[in-house]
Amino acid sequence: MINYICNKWKAIKRAKNILKNKNKIPPYLKKNSFEEELNYKLWSTKGARFSASHRNHTLNKLSSKSIGYLSAYLIIIGIVNLYDINLLGIKILNNQVGFISTAFSVLILLFSQLESSENFSLKSERYHNCSLDIAELYTRARFIKNFTINPITKQSELLQISIDYDAILKKYENHLPIDYLQFQLTKPEYFGLNFIKIKWIWLKYYIKVYAIYHILIFGPLLTLFYIAYLK
């Protein structure tokens, strides 16, 4: 009797969990259709690779700006020492100027080497080309879905698209998880993103892409203002 009640309770609980998680199943998996799953993979990968291309393009611009600003700070520090100028009432001694100049020079050299090794411009172009290649497959898949009636022909063409899709993925570097999250922001209702999730993705994207460069660009100025405020 006890075993019967326990089994019955487990069955009811299992049924409730299935019903509860039913809406969490991605739309392309609900019908267990190869065609819909393939369409979704093409669509989402295409969007994620476009996002990856945009991210690397942004990183390339921010990298150049950061090196430019750091170089400008280095020149300004030398000018301040040369003309004996007080910045916001702060007097910088010669030995301090020498240390700051040396530190900035090393930082610029190290940062330039690290950034150049990343090849953001090349990665942006490759991700863009990858998304264009997948976009062609996606167009073919949509055309087959709407205009191919013969099921055997349709099956053969979809299989070929799947093979071509795998071949394209092998040619290019995979995108980062943040790129897929950023792509989801273009269709927040489809992916079930509420206000908090959207803001969380924005925050993660900012930390991943912008944060370090904003620190390098604005950090020295903020530090100078902070020291002047303390005085």
Short mmCIF file of C-alpha atoms in Angstrom, two decimals:
data_model
loop_
_atom_site.label_atom_id
_atom_site.label_comp_id
_atom_site.label_asym_id
_atom_site.label_seq_id
_atom_site.Cartn_x
_atom_site.Cartn_y
_atom_site.Cartn_z
CA MET A 1 0.00 0.00 0.00
CA ILE A 2 2.82 2.38 0.95
CA ASN A 3 4.73 1.50 -2.22
CA TYR A 4 1.62 2.12 -4.30
CA ILE A 5 1.13 5.58 -2.75
CA CYS A 6 4.81 6.45 -3.25
CA ASN A 7 4.76 5.34 -6.89
CA LYS A 8 1.52 7.23 -7.49
CA TRP A 9 2.98 10.39 -5.92
CA LYS A 10 6.14 10.09 -8.04
CA ALA A 11 4.06 9.65 -11.20
CA ILE A 12 1.99 12.76 -10.40
CA LYS A 13 5.14 14.75 -9.64
CA ARG A 14 6.75 13.58 -12.90
CA ALA A 15 3.67 14.60 -14.88
CA LYS A 16 3.67 18.04 -13.25
CA ASN A 17 7.35 18.53 -14.09
CA ILE A 18 6.76 17.56 -17.73
CA LEU A 19 3.84 19.98 -17.96
CA LYS A 20 5.84 22.70 -16.22
CA ASN A 21 8.85 22.34 -18.52
CA LYS A 22 6.84 21.92 -21.70
CA ASN A 23 6.92 25.62 -22.47
CA LYS A 24 10.69 25.73 -21.88
CA ILE A 25 11.37 23.44 -24.82
CA PRO A 26 12.74 25.47 -27.76
CA PRO A 27 10.09 25.97 -30.45
CA TYR A 28 12.19 24.21 -33.09
CA LEU A 29 12.30 21.02 -30.97
CA LYS A 30 8.62 20.75 -30.11
CA LYS A 31 7.72 19.00 -33.36
CA ASN A 32 10.97 17.00 -33.48
CA SER A 33 11.41 18.12 -37.10
CA PHE A 34 14.81 17.90 -38.80
CA GLU A 35 13.84 20.69 -41.19
CA GLU A 36 12.82 23.10 -38.43
CA GLU A 37 15.87 22.27 -36.34
CA LEU A 38 18.15 22.86 -39.35
CA ASN A 39 16.42 26.17 -40.10
CA TYR A 40 16.88 27.25 -36.49
CA LYS A 41 20.58 26.31 -36.44
CA LEU A 42 21.20 28.24 -39.66
CA TRP A 43 19.25 31.26 -38.44
CA SER A 44 20.79 31.40 -34.96
CA THR A 45 24.36 30.68 -36.07
CA LYS A 46 24.09 33.29 -38.79
CA GLY A 47 22.93 35.86 -36.24
CA ALA A 48 25.55 34.88 -33.65
CA ARG A 49 28.36 35.13 -36.21
CA PHE A 50 27.14 38.59 -37.27
CA SER A 51 27.21 39.55 -33.59
CA ALA A 52 30.74 38.13 -33.29
CA SER A 53 31.83 40.16 -36.31
CA HIS A 54 30.38 43.34 -34.80
CA ARG A 55 32.01 42.59 -31.42
CA ASN A 56 35.46 42.17 -32.96
CA HIS A 57 34.98 45.28 -35.10
CA THR A 58 34.14 47.22 -31.94
CA LEU A 59 37.14 45.74 -30.11
CA ASN A 60 39.41 46.76 -32.98
CA LYS A 61 38.23 50.38 -32.79
CA LEU A 62 38.42 50.50 -29.00
CA SER A 63 41.91 49.01 -29.08
CA SER A 64 43.15 51.70 -31.47
CA LYS A 65 41.52 54.46 -29.41
CA SER A 66 43.02 53.14 -26.17
CA ILE A 67 46.55 53.10 -27.60
CA GLY A 68 45.99 56.60 -28.99
CA TYR A 69 44.77 57.97 -25.65
CA LEU A 70 47.60 56.34 -23.71
CA SER A 71 50.13 57.78 -26.16
CA ALA A 72 48.52 61.22 -25.78
CA TYR A 73 48.74 60.96 -21.99
CA LEU A 74 52.42 60.09 -22.29
CA ILE A 75 53.09 63.19 -24.44
CA ILE A 76 51.06 65.44 -22.14
CA ILE A 77 53.02 64.28 -19.10
CA GLY A 78 56.25 65.18 -20.88
CA ILE A 79 54.90 68.63 -21.80
CA VAL A 80 53.79 69.25 -18.21
CA ASN A 81 57.29 68.51 -16.99
CA LEU A 82 58.90 70.61 -19.73
CA TYR A 83 56.87 73.76 -19.07
CA ASP A 84 56.53 73.26 -15.30
CA ILE A 85 52.73 73.29 -15.40
CA ASN A 86 50.48 72.50 -12.44
CA LEU A 87 47.59 70.20 -13.34
CA LEU A 88 44.53 71.08 -11.25
CA GLY A 89 46.86 72.39 -8.58
CA ILE A 90 48.96 69.22 -8.56
CA LYS A 91 52.72 69.64 -8.80
CA ILE A 92 54.39 66.64 -10.41
CA LEU A 93 58.06 66.25 -9.52
CA ASN A 94 60.69 65.32 -12.10
CA ASN A 95 61.27 61.85 -10.67
CA GLN A 96 57.49 61.25 -10.63
CA VAL A 97 57.23 62.33 -14.27
CA GLY A 98 60.04 59.95 -15.16
CA PHE A 99 58.36 57.06 -13.39
CA ILE A 100 54.95 57.80 -14.93
CA SER A 101 56.44 58.16 -18.42
CA THR A 102 58.31 54.88 -18.11
CA ALA A 103 55.24 53.09 -16.74
CA PHE A 104 53.05 54.41 -19.58
CA SER A 105 55.66 53.46 -22.18
CA VAL A 106 55.83 49.88 -20.89
CA LEU A 107 52.04 49.70 -20.67
CA ILE A 108 51.59 50.95 -24.23
CA LEU A 109 54.21 48.51 -25.56
CA LEU A 110 52.70 45.54 -23.74
CA PHE A 111 49.13 46.47 -24.59
CA SER A 112 49.99 47.03 -28.27
CA GLN A 113 51.59 43.60 -28.56
CA LEU A 114 48.69 41.85 -26.84
CA GLU A 115 46.10 43.64 -28.93
CA SER A 116 47.89 43.06 -32.23
CA SER A 117 48.09 39.34 -31.46
CA GLU A 118 44.30 39.20 -31.17
CA ASN A 119 43.78 40.22 -34.82
CA PHE A 120 40.37 41.73 -34.15
CA SER A 121 40.08 43.11 -37.67
CA LEU A 122 40.81 39.74 -39.28
CA LYS A 123 38.44 37.94 -36.90
CA SER A 124 35.69 40.43 -37.67
CA GLU A 125 36.09 39.82 -41.39
CA ARG A 126 36.13 36.04 -41.00
CA TYR A 127 33.04 36.00 -38.79
CA HIS A 128 31.30 38.25 -41.31
CA ASN A 129 32.22 35.93 -44.19
CA CYS A 130 31.05 32.94 -42.16
CA SER A 131 27.68 34.55 -41.51
CA LEU A 132 27.31 35.35 -45.21
CA ASP A 133 28.06 31.72 -46.14
CA ILE A 134 25.49 30.47 -43.65
CA ALA A 135 23.01 33.09 -44.87
CA GLU A 136 23.19 31.51 -48.32
CA LEU A 137 22.38 28.10 -46.86
CA TYR A 138 19.54 29.64 -44.85
CA THR A 139 18.08 31.15 -48.02
CA ARG A 140 18.31 27.76 -49.75
CA ALA A 141 16.62 26.06 -46.83
CA ARG A 142 13.78 28.61 -46.80
CA PHE A 143 13.34 28.20 -50.56
CA ILE A 144 13.18 24.40 -50.26
CA LYS A 145 10.67 24.68 -47.44
CA ASN A 146 8.29 26.78 -49.53
CA PHE A 147 8.76 25.48 -53.07
CA THR A 148 9.99 21.87 -52.96
CA ILE A 149 7.02 19.50 -52.91
CA ASN A 150 8.63 16.12 -53.58
CA PRO A 151 9.55 14.73 -50.13
CA ILE A 152 12.48 12.67 -51.41
CA THR A 153 14.00 15.63 -53.24
CA LYS A 154 13.37 17.81 -50.22
CA GLN A 155 15.05 15.32 -47.91
CA SER A 156 18.10 15.07 -50.18
CA GLU A 157 18.50 18.85 -50.50
CA LEU A 158 18.12 19.43 -46.76
CA LEU A 159 20.73 16.76 -46.05
CA GLN A 160 23.12 18.48 -48.45
CA ILE A 161 22.53 21.81 -46.71
CA SER A 162 23.28 20.17 -43.36
CA ILE A 163 26.54 18.76 -44.76
CA ASP A 164 27.49 22.15 -46.20
CA TYR A 165 26.65 23.79 -42.86
CA ASP A 166 29.00 21.44 -40.98
CA ALA A 167 31.73 22.11 -43.55
CA ILE A 168 31.39 25.88 -43.05
CA LEU A 169 31.62 25.53 -39.27
CA LYS A 170 34.88 23.59 -39.64
CA LYS A 171 36.40 26.42 -41.68
CA TYR A 172 35.87 29.14 -39.08
CA GLU A 173 36.56 29.75 -35.42
CA ASN A 174 33.56 29.32 -33.14
CA HIS A 175 31.89 32.41 -31.72
CA LEU A 176 31.71 33.16 -28.00
CA PRO A 177 28.63 32.54 -25.81
CA ILE A 178 28.22 36.31 -25.41
CA ASP A 179 27.70 36.59 -29.17
CA TYR A 180 24.73 34.24 -29.02
CA LEU A 181 23.33 36.16 -26.04
CA GLN A 182 23.76 39.41 -27.94
CA PHE A 183 21.91 37.88 -30.89
CA GLN A 184 19.05 36.94 -28.58
CA LEU A 185 18.56 40.63 -27.80
CA THR A 186 17.39 41.11 -31.40
CA LYS A 187 14.43 38.79 -30.69
CA PRO A 188 13.79 39.10 -26.93
CA GLU A 189 10.17 37.94 -27.15
CA TYR A 190 11.08 34.81 -29.11
CA PHE A 191 13.74 33.83 -26.58
CA GLY A 192 11.56 34.73 -23.60
CA LEU A 193 13.83 37.46 -22.27
CA ASN A 194 12.35 39.69 -19.62
CA PHE A 195 13.64 43.13 -18.58
CA ILE A 196 16.09 41.75 -16.00
CA LYS A 197 17.59 39.19 -18.41
CA ILE A 198 18.00 41.85 -21.10
CA LYS A 199 19.83 44.19 -18.74
CA TRP A 200 21.97 41.31 -17.47
CA ILE A 201 23.07 40.47 -21.03
CA TRP A 202 23.87 44.14 -21.67
CA LEU A 203 25.98 44.23 -18.51
CA LYS A 204 27.87 41.05 -19.45
CA TYR A 205 28.48 42.43 -22.94
CA TYR A 206 29.78 45.72 -21.57
CA ILE A 207 32.17 43.96 -19.19
CA LYS A 208 33.36 41.63 -21.94
CA VAL A 209 33.83 44.28 -24.64
CA TYR A 210 34.00 47.82 -23.28
CA ALA A 211 35.09 47.79 -19.63
CA ILE A 212 38.88 47.39 -19.92
CA TYR A 213 39.15 49.96 -22.71
CA HIS A 214 37.06 52.53 -20.87
CA ILE A 215 39.32 52.06 -17.85
CA LEU A 216 42.41 52.66 -20.01
CA ILE A 217 40.90 55.69 -21.74
CA PHE A 218 39.26 57.43 -18.79
CA GLY A 219 41.18 55.91 -15.86
CA PRO A 220 44.14 58.36 -15.89
CA LEU A 221 41.82 61.39 -16.07
CA LEU A 222 39.61 60.11 -13.27
CA THR A 223 42.69 59.36 -11.17
CA LEU A 224 43.95 62.91 -11.71
CA PHE A 225 40.58 64.41 -10.74
CA TYR A 226 40.43 62.16 -7.68
CA ILE A 227 43.89 63.25 -6.48
CA ALA A 228 42.96 66.89 -7.05
CA TYR A 229 39.74 66.38 -5.09
CA LEU A 230 41.64 64.88 -2.16
CA LYS A 231 43.92 67.91 -2.07
#
